[in-house]
Structures are given as C-alpha cells and as structure tokens.
Short mmCIF file of C-alpha atoms and ligand atoms in Angstrom, two decimals:
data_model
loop_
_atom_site.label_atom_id
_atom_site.label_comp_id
_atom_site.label_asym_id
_atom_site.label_seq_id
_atom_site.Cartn_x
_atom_site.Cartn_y
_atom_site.Cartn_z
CA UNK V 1 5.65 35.00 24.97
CA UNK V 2 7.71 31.94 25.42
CA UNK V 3 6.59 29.56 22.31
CA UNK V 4 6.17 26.08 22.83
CA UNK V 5 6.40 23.01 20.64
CA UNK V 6 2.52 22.19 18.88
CA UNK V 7 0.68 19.73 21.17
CA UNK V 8 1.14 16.48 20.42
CA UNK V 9 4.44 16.87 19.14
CA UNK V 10 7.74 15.67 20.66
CA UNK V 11 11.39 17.07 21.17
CA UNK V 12 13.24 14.56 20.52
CA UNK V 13 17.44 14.41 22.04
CA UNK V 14 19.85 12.40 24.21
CA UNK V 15 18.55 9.06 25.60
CA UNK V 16 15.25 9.39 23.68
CA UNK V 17 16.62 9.71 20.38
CA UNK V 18 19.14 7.03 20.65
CA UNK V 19 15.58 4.87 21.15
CA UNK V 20 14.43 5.47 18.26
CA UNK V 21 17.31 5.10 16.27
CA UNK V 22 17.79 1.97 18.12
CA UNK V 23 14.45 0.54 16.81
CA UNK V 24 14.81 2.04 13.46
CA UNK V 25 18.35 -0.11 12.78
CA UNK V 26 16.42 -2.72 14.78
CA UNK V 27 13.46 -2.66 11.87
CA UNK V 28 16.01 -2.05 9.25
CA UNK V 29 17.61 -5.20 9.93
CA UNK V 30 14.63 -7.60 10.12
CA UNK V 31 13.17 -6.31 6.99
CA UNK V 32 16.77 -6.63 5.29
CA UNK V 33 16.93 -10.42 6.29
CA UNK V 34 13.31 -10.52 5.08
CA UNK V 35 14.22 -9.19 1.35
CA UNK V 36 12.28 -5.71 1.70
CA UNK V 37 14.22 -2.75 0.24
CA UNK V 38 13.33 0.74 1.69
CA UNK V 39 11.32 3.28 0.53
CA UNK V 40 11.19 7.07 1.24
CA UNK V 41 8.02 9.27 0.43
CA UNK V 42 7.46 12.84 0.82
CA UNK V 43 5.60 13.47 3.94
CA UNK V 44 3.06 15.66 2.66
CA UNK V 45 0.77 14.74 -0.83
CA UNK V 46 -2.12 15.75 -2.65
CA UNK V 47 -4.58 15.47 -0.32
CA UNK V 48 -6.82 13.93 -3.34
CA UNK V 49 -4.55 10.76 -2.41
CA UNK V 50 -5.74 10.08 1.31
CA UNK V 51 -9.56 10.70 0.31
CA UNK V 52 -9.38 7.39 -2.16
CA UNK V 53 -8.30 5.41 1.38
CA UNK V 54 -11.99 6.31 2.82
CA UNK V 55 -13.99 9.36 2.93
CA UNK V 56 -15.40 8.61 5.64
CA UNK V 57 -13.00 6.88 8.23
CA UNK V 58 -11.89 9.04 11.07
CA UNK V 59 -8.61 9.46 10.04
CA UNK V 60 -9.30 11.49 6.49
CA UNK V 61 -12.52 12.77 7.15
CA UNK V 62 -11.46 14.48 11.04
CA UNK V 63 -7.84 13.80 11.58
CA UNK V 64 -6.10 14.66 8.47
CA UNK V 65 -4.06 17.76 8.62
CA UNK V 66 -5.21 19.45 5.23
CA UNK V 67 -3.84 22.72 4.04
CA UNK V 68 -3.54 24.98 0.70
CA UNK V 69 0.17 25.75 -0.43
CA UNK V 70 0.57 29.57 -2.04
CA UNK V 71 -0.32 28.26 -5.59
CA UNK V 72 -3.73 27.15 -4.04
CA UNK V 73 -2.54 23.17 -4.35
CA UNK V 74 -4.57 21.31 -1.07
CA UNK V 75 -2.08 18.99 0.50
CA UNK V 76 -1.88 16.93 3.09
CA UNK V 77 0.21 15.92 5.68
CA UNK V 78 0.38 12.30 5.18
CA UNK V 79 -1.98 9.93 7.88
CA UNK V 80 -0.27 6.24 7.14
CA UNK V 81 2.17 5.27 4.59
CA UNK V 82 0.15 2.80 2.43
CA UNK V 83 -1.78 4.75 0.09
CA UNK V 84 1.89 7.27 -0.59
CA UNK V 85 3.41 3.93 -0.81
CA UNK V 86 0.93 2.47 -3.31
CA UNK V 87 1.03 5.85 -5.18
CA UNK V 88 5.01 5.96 -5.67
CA UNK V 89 4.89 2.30 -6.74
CA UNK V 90 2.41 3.31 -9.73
CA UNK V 91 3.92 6.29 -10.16
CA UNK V 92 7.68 5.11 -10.44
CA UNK V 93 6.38 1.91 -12.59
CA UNK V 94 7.87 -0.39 -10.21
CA UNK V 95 5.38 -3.19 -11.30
CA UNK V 96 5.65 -3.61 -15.09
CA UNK V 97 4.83 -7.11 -15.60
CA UNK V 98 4.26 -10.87 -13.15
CA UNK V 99 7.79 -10.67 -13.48
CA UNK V 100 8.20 -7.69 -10.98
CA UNK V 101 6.14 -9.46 -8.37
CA UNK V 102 6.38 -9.92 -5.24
CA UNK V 103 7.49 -6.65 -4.58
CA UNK V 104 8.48 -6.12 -1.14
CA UNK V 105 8.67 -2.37 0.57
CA UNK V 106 9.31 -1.29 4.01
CA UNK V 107 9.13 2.21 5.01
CA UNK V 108 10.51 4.23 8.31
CA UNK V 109 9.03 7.91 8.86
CA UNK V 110 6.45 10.48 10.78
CA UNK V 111 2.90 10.36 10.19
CA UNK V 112 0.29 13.37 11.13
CA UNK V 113 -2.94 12.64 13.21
CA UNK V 114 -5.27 15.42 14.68
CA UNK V 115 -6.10 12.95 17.28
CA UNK V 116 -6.27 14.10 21.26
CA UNK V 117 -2.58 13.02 22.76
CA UNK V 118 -2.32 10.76 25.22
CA UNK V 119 0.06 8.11 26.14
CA UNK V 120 1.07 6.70 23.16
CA UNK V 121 -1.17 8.54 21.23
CA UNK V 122 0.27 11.58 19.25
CA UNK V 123 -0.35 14.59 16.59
CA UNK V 124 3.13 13.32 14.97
CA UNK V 125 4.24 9.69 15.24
CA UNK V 126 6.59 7.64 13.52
CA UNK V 127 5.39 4.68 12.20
CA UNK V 128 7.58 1.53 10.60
CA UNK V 129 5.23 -0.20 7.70
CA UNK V 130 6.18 -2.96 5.24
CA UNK V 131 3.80 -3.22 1.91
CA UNK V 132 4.24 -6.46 0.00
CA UNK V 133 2.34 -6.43 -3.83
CA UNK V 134 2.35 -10.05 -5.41
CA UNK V 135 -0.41 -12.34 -6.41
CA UNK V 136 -2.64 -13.45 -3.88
CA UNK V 137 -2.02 -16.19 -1.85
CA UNK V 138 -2.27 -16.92 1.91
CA UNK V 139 1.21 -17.81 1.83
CA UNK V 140 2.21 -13.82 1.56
CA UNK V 141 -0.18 -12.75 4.32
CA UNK V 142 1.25 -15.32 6.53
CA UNK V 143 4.73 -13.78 5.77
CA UNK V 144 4.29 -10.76 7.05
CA UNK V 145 2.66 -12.29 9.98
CA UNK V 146 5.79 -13.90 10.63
CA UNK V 147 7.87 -10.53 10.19
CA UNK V 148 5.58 -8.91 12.57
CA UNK V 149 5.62 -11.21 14.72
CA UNK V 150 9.37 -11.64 14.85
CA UNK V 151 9.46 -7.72 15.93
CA UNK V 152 7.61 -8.02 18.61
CA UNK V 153 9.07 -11.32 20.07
CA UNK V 154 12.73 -10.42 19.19
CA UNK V 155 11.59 -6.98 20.98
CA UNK V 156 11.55 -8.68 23.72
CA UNK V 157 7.52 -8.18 24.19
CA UNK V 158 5.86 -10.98 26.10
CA UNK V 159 2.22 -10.00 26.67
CA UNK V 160 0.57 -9.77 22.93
CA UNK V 161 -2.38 -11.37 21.04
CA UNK V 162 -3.05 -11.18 17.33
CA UNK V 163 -6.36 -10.32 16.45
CA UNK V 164 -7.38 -11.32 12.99
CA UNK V 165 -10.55 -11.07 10.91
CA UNK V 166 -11.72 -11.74 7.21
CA UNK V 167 -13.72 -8.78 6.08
CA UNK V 168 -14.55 -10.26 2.76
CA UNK V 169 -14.69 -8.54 -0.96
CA UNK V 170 -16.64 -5.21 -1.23
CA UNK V 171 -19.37 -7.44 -2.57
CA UNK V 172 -19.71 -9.46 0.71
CA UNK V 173 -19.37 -6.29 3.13
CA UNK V 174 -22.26 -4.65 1.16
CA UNK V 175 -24.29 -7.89 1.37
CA UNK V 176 -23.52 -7.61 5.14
CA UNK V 177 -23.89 -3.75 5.42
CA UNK V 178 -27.58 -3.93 3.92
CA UNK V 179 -28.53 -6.93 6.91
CA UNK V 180 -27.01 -5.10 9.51
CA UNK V 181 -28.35 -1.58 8.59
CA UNK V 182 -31.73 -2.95 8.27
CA UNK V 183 -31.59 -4.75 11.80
CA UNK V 184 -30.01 -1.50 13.66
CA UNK V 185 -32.44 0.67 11.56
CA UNK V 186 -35.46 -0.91 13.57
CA UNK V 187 -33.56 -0.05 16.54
CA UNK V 188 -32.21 3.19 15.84
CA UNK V 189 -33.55 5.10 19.21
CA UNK V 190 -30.73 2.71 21.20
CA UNK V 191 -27.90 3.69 18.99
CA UNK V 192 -25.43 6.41 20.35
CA UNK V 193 -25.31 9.87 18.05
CA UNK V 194 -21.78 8.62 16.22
CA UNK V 195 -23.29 5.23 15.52
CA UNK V 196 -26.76 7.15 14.25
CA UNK V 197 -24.70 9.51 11.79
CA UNK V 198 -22.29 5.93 10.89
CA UNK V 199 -25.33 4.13 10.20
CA UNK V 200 -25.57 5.89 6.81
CA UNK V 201 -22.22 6.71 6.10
CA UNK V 202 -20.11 3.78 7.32
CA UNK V 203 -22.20 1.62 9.43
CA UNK V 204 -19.22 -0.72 9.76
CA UNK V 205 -17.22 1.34 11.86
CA UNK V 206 -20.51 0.98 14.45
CA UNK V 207 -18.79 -2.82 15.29
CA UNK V 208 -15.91 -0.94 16.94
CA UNK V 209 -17.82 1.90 18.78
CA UNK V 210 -17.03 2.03 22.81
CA UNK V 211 -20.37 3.01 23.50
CA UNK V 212 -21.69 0.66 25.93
CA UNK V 213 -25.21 0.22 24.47
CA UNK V 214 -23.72 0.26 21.05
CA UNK V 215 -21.98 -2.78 22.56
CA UNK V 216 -24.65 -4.76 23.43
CA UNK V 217 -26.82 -3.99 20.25
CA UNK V 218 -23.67 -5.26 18.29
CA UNK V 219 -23.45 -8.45 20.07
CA UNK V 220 -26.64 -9.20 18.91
CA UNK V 221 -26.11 -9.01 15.60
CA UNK V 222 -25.07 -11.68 12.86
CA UNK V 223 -21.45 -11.51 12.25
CA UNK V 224 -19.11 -10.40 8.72
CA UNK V 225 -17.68 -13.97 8.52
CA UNK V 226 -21.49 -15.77 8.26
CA UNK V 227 -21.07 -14.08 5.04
CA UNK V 228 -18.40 -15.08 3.45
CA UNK V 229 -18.31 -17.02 0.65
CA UNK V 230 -16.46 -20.21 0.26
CA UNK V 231 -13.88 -19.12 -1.26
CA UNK V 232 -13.32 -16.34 1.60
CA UNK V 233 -14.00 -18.60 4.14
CA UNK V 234 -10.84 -21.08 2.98
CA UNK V 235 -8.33 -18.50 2.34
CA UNK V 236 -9.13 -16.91 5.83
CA UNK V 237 -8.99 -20.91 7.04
CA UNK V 238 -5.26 -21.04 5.36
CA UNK V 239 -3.82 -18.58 7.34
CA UNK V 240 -5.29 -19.12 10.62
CA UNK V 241 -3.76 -23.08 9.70
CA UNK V 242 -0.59 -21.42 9.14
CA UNK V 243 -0.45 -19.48 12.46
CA UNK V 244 -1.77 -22.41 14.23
CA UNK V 245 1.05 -24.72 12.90
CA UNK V 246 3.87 -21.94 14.07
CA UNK V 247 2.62 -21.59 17.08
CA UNK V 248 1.68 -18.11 16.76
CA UNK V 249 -0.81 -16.58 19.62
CA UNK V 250 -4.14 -15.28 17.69
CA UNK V 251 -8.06 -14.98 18.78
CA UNK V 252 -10.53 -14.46 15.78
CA UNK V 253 -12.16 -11.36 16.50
CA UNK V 254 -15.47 -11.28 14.93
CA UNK V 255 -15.94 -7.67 14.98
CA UNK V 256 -12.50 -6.20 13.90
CA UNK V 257 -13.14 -4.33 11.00
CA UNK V 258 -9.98 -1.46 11.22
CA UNK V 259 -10.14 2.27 10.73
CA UNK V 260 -9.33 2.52 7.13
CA UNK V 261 -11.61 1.62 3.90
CA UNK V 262 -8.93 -0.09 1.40
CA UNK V 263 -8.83 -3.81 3.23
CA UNK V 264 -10.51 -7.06 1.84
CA UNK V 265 -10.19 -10.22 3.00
CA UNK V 266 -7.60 -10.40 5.85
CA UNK V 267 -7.43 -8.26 8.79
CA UNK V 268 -5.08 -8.10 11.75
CA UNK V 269 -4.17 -6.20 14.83
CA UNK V 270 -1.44 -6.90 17.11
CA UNK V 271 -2.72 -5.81 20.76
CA UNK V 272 -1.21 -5.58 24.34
CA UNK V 273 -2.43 -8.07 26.87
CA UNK V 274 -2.50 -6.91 30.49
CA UNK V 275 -4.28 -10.22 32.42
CA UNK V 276 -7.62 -10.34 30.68
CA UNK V 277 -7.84 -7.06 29.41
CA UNK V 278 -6.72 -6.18 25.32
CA UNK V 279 -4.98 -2.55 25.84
CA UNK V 280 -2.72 -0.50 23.44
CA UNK V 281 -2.95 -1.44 19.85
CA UNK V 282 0.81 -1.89 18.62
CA UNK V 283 0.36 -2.50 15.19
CA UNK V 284 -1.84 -3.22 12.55
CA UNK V 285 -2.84 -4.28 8.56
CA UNK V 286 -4.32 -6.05 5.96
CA UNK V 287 -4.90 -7.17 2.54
CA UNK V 288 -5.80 -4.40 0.32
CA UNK V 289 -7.04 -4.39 -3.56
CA UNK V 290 -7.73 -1.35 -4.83
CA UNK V 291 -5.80 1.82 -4.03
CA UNK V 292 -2.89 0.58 -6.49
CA UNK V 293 -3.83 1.47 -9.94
CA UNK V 294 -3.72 -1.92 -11.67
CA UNK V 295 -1.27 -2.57 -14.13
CA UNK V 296 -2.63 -3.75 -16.92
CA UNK V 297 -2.77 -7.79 -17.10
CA UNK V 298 -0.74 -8.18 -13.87
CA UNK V 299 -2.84 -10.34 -11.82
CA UNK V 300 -2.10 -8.46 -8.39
CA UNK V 301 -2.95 -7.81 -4.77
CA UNK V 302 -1.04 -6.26 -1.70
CA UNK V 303 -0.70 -7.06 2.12
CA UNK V 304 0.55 -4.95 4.64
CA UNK V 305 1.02 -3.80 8.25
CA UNK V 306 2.10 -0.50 10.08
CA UNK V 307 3.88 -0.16 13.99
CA UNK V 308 3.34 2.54 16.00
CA UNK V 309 6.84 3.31 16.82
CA UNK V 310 5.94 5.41 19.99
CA UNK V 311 3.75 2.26 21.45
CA UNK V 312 6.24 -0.12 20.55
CA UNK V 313 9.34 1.80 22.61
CA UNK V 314 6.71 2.48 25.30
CA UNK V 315 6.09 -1.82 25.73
CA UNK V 316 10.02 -2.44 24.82
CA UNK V 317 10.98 -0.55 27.62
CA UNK V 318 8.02 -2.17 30.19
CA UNK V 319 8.86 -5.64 29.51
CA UNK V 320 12.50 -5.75 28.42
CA UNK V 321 14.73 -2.51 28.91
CA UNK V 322 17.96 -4.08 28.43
CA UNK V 323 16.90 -3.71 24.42
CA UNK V 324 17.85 -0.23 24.93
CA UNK V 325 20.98 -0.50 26.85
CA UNK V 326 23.19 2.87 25.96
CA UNK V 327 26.36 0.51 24.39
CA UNK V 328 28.02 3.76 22.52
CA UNK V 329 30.28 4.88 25.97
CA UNK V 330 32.81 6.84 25.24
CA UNK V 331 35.68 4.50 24.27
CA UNK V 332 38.29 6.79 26.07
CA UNK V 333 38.22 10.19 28.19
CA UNK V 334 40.99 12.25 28.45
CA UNK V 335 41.84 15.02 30.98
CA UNK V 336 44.90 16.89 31.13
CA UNK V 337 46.82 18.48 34.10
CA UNK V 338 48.69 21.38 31.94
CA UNK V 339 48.06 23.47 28.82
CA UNK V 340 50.99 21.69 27.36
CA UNK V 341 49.32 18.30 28.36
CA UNK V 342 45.81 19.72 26.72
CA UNK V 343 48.00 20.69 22.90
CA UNK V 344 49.27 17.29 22.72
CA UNK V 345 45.59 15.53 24.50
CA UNK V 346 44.34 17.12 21.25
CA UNK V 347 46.90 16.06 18.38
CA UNK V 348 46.50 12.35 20.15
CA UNK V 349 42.73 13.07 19.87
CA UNK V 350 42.80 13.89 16.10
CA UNK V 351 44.83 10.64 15.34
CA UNK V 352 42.15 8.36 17.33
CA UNK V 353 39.52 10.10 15.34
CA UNK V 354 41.24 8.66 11.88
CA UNK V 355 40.57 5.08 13.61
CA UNK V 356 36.63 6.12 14.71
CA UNK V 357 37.72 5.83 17.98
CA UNK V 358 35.32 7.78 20.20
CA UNK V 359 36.76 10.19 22.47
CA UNK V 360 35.88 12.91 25.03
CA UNK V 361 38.58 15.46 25.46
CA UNK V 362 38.26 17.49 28.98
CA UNK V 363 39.55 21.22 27.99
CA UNK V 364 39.59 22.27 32.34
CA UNK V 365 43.66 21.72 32.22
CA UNK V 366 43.60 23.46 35.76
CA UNK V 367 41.25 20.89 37.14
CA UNK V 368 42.78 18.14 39.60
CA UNK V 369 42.73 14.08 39.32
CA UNK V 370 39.37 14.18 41.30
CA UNK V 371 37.50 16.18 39.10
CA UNK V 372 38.36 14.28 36.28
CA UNK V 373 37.33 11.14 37.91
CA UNK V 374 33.89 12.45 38.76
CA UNK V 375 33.30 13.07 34.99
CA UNK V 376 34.59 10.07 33.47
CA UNK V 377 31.98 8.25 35.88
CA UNK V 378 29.24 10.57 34.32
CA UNK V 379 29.99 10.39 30.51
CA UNK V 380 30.13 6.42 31.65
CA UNK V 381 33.46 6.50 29.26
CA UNK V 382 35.24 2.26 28.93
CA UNK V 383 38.82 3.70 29.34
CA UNK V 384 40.54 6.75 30.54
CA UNK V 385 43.78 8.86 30.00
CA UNK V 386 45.02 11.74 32.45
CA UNK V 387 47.80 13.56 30.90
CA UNK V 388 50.57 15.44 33.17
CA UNK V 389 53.43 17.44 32.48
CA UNK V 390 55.86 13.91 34.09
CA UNK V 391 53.58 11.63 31.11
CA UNK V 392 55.01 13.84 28.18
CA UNK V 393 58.19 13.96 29.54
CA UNK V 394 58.44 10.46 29.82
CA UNK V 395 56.60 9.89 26.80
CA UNK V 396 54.68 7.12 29.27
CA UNK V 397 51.18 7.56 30.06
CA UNK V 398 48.48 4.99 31.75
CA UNK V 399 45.49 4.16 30.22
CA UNK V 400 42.68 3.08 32.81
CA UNK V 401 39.73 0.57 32.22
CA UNK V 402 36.88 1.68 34.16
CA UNK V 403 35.13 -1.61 34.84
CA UNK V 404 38.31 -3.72 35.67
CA UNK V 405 40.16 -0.76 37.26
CA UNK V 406 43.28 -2.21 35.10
CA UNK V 407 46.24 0.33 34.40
CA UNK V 408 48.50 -0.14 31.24
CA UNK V 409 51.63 2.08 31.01
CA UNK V 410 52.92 2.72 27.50
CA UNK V 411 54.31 5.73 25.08
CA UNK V 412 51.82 8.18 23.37
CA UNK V 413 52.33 6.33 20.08
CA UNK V 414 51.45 3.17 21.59
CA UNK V 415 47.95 4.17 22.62
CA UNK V 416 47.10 4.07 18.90
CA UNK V 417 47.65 0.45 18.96
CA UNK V 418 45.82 -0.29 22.12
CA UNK V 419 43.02 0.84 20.54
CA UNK V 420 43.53 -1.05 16.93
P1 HAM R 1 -3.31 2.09 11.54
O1 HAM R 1 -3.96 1.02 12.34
O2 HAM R 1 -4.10 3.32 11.28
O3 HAM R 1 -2.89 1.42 10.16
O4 HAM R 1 -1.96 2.50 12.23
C1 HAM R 1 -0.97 1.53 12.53
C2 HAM R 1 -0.36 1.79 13.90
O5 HAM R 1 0.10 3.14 14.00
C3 HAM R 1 -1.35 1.67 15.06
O6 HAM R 1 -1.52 0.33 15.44
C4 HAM R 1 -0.66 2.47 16.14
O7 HAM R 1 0.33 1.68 16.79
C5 HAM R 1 0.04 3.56 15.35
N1 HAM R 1 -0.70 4.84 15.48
C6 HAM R 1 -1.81 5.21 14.82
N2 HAM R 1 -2.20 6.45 15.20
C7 HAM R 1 -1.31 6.87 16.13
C8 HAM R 1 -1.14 8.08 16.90
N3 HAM R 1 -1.96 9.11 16.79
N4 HAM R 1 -0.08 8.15 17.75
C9 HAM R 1 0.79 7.11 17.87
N5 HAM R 1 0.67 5.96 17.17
C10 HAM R 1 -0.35 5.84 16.31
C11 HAM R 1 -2.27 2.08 9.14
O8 HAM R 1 -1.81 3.19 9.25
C12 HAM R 1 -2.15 1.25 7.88
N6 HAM R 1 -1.48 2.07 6.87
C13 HAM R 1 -1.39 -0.04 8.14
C14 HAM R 1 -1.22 -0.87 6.91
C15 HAM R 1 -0.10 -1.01 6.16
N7 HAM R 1 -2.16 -1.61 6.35
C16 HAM R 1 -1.68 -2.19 5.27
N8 HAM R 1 -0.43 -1.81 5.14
#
C-alpha cells in the first residue's frame, strides 16, 4: 500500500518552503525592532497544561491531539503557544520581581488541531505569536496592536478589519452569563443542539454559533459590554482612542468573545475583508490573567496575539506576490565542454564556495553550448560561465550576465574578484 502523509498535514519543499522561511525572517525581524527575544517550546506537554486554557472550548475539549507515552504520561500535542509559553516563563523564573517586567516573547513553530482541513484550515499549522507580561496598562495592548498591525500592512495586505471587544473580568462575564442563560433558557426549544449542550457548559461560545436561528436569538439579547464596569468600560475606551488616533481600521464587535477561556478585558481579531463580507480570520489575541502562576508581589498581567502562518501566505500571495519574489538565483552557472574543463569548473567552484558565492556546476561535459543555455534559463542563474578546452588554454574565459546579456573576458583567477 502506498502510504500517504496524515490528512491535514503538508509536505513542505522548493518554492513553498522558501515561503515560509520568507515570512518567518519576515516576523523575526519586526519582532527584533520591536524588543521581543524568541522563545522555543517543546511541541508536545502535559496535557494537564492545555485543560487550565478551557475545558470546555473546542480546541481542548475536541481538537486536542491527546496521547499516553510508554510510561503512561498523557501528553499533548500542543493547540496554541500561550499557555507553553506562560508555563516556560514560570517555570524558567523569568519574572522574579517589577524589575523583570515587561517581558516581551515571540515565538515561531507548528501547532496541532483535529479540525476538518480546508483552505487555510489544517491538522498541523504554524503559527507566529508574541506574549508580552508587564503591568497592565492600555498602553501595552495598544503595542501589540501596532506590531500586528505593522505585519499585515508591511505584508503588503490591503483588505483587513480589526475586530475588538472587552470581555470584562470573570466577575462581569458571570454577571452576564447568569442574564443571558436565563433569557435563552425561556427559549430553549429555538436553540440549535450545540448551543443547547453550550448553554450549560459555556453558554458564551453560543454568541459565535453559525446557526442561523442561533443568530437571530443572539441579536436579541443584551450585550457583554452593557456590563462592564467603569473601570472596564475606560480601559476598553483607551485603546479604541489609541487606534483611532493612528489611524488604525477597527469595528467593535459586540459579540466577539474568541475560542479560548484565559482572556479578560481586551479582545481582538484581525479578519479578511472581501466587499462587505468578514472572511478568513488571520490572526488573533487578548489580554489574559490567569494561566501564569503569579509571582508573588509582582503586580502582573499579559497580552498577546497568534498568526496563522498558512492564512497569512495564502492573503500575501492574493494581494501582493512580489513579497515572495525567489531573490536567491544562482549567482553563477557553469557548464563545461571537456572533462578537463569539468576538473578545473570544480577547483574554481570550491574557491567561490570560500566567498558564499552560490554556484551550480553542470557535470554533462559532452553536452553542447545550447543545452547549457536552456538550463541556465531554468535554474534562472544572474551570471554564467561555459568552460572549453581554448578557455584553459588561454587561461581567458567570459563570464555572461543573463539580464544585460553583457560578456566580460578575463583569467580564471580573475573571476574570484568579479565576484568580491
Ligand atoms: P487562535 O485564535 O486559536 O488563538 O489562533 C490564532 C490564529 O491561528 C487564527 O487566527 C488562525 O489564523 C490560526 N489557526 C488556528 N487554527 C488553525 C488551523 N487549524 N489551521 C490553520 N490556521 C489556524 C490562539 O491560538 C491564541 N494562543 C492567541 C493568543 C496569543 N492569545 C494571546 N496570546
């Protein structure tokens, strides 16, 4: 039987790779000139971790790969990075005291989802996340709005929206949660079966079902930021200030509560606009309080956000494909017309190599100038070098530029130079 790779899984070689390693230096870079230092987890845990980031959201309670090792340990392939994040910072004492605040963290690296594929939607994805811990202040979620939204416009995206949302403390959400489950209780026989079976375990989640009646029941009801307190309500007010001053695109959307149980207070999504219509979800975060075990009298919260790496390549290359232009062409191509020609093509070829020049050396010695020509247009290589038995002899060879067509005739030592 011929085996093939697990679904939702990707191969991933030649152009394709060199996209995502594009977007990874890409990432690297921003969150360099942003003051974020990497991090690397493993990409499996104890799956004890992932249950503390809710229970009962999709992604741990049906998506999470979950397995016993042979000693009987139940792991996990990881879901997201923030709660493996959160759990290396504790666990590495990176926060000691104020002093080691804000602590900035970006990671790069492939997440596990036992979702059903589709386009942009896979078992294994790579997502690119930055976690920043400090005290709380609007000022730090409206930095990594600013990062984020730096990707995606320096991406070259065009058509995006932010959607933000204050969810409130726990103590405001279960205010809410008690209205709202009361009102949809009393109207229970409308509900569809998921929002039934959410209505005791996380009615929340019913504000983003796609059920159509679930829809219209929602619309009727009273919405998470009528209950914020004051105090909420500003620090929500501070940021949206903040975006509105830079000029940043948002809509408040009422009912955005994300898929994952650790947020409080701020909530965003960065979406895909297509005319009216609010398509592929790029990206997304938060602010988060309690999956970091607090250190003791450091007055601390975190904000974060997480790209899909696979959705973000997929809109790069829609609205600006010139991001991934292929710039690593061979610098030089060489062919030769005799064995003799080939030995010394390959001594040359060692001493370019010192200088990271990057060559292609053509080992068909009985092939003519045609052939040569042919593959020099394929491997798309800047400059090329046809050796014959005359060239050695003369110690003179001609070294071709293939966008100007220019020749330049010089000795074999000489080409070092040209290449300096
Ligand atoms: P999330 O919304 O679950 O958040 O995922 C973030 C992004 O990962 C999504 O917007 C999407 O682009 C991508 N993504 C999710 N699932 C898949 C999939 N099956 N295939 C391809 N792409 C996918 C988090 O994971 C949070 N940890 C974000 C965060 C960081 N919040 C605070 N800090």
């Amino acid at each position: 039987m011929k085996i093939q790779k697990p679904k939702g899984t990707q191969d991933l070689y030649e152009n394709k790779i060199k996209e995502y390693k594009r977007i990874e230096e890409f990432l690297q870079q921003v969150s360099y000139s942003y003051n974020y230092s990497l991090i690397e987890t493993p990409i499996f845990e104890n799956a004890e971790l992932f249950l503390g980031i809710g229970e009962e959201s999709d992604i741990v309670s049906k998506e999470m790969y979950v397995f016993n090792d042979k000693s009987d340990r139940k792991l996990a392939l990881r879901p997201e990075g923030t709660a493996a994040v959160a759990r290396s910072v504790s666990e590495n004492k990176m926060i000691t005291n104020q002093a080691s605040l804000p602590l900035r963290l970006f990671y790069y690296g492939d997440m596990f989802r036992y979702e059903r594929p589709q386009k942009g939607r896979f078992r294994q994805f790579k997502q690119y996340g930055v976690e920043l811990y400090s005290e709380k202040s609007p000022y730090f979620d409206f930095e990594i709005i600013l990062m984020a939204d730096r990707i995606i416009k320096q991406a070259g995206i065009k058509n995006y929206v932010f959607l933000i949302n204050s969810i409130g403390s726990t103590e405001t959400r279960n205010k809410y949660i008690t209205e709202i489950k009361k009102i949809l209780t009393s109207k229970i026989s409308e509900l569809s079966d998921d929002s039934k079976r959410r209505l005791n375990t996380n009615p929340l989640r019913i504000l983003d079902s796609k059920d159509e009646n679930d829809i219209k029941l929602v619309s009727t009801l009273p919405t998470l930021r009528e209950f914020l307190t004051a105090e909420e309500e500003n620090y929500f007010t501070k940021i949206v200030e903040l975006m509105e001053s830079n000029s940043i695109k948002y809509e408040i959307d009422s009912k955005l509560v994300r898929g994952l149980d650790y947020y409080n207070d701020f909530v965003f999504e960065v979406v895909e606009t297509n005319n009216d219509s609010r398509t592929n979800t790029i990206l997304g975060g938060g602010r988060y309080e309690s999956i970091i075990e607090n250190v003791k009298d450091v007055n601390m919260s975190s904000v974060g956000f997480a790209i899909g790496i696979e959705r973000l390549i997929n809109k790069i290359k829609e609205d600006n494909p010139s991001f991934f232009k292929d710039d690593e062409n061979f610098d030089l191509y060489i062919g030769s017309l005799s064995e003799q020609a080939l030995i010394d093509a390959i001594s040359l070829g060692e001493k370019l190599h010192n200088k990271n020049i990057n060559i292609y050396i053509d080992y068909d010695y009985s092939r003519k100038i045609k052939y040569h020509f042919s593959k020099v247009d394929k491997l798309s290589a800047k400059h090329m070098l046809i050796i014959g038995d005359s060239d050695l002899e003369n110690n003179s060879v001609s070294i071709k530029n293939t966008s100007t067509k220019e020749s330049n005739v010089m000795s074999i030592d000489d080409v070092l130079e040209f290449f300096n």
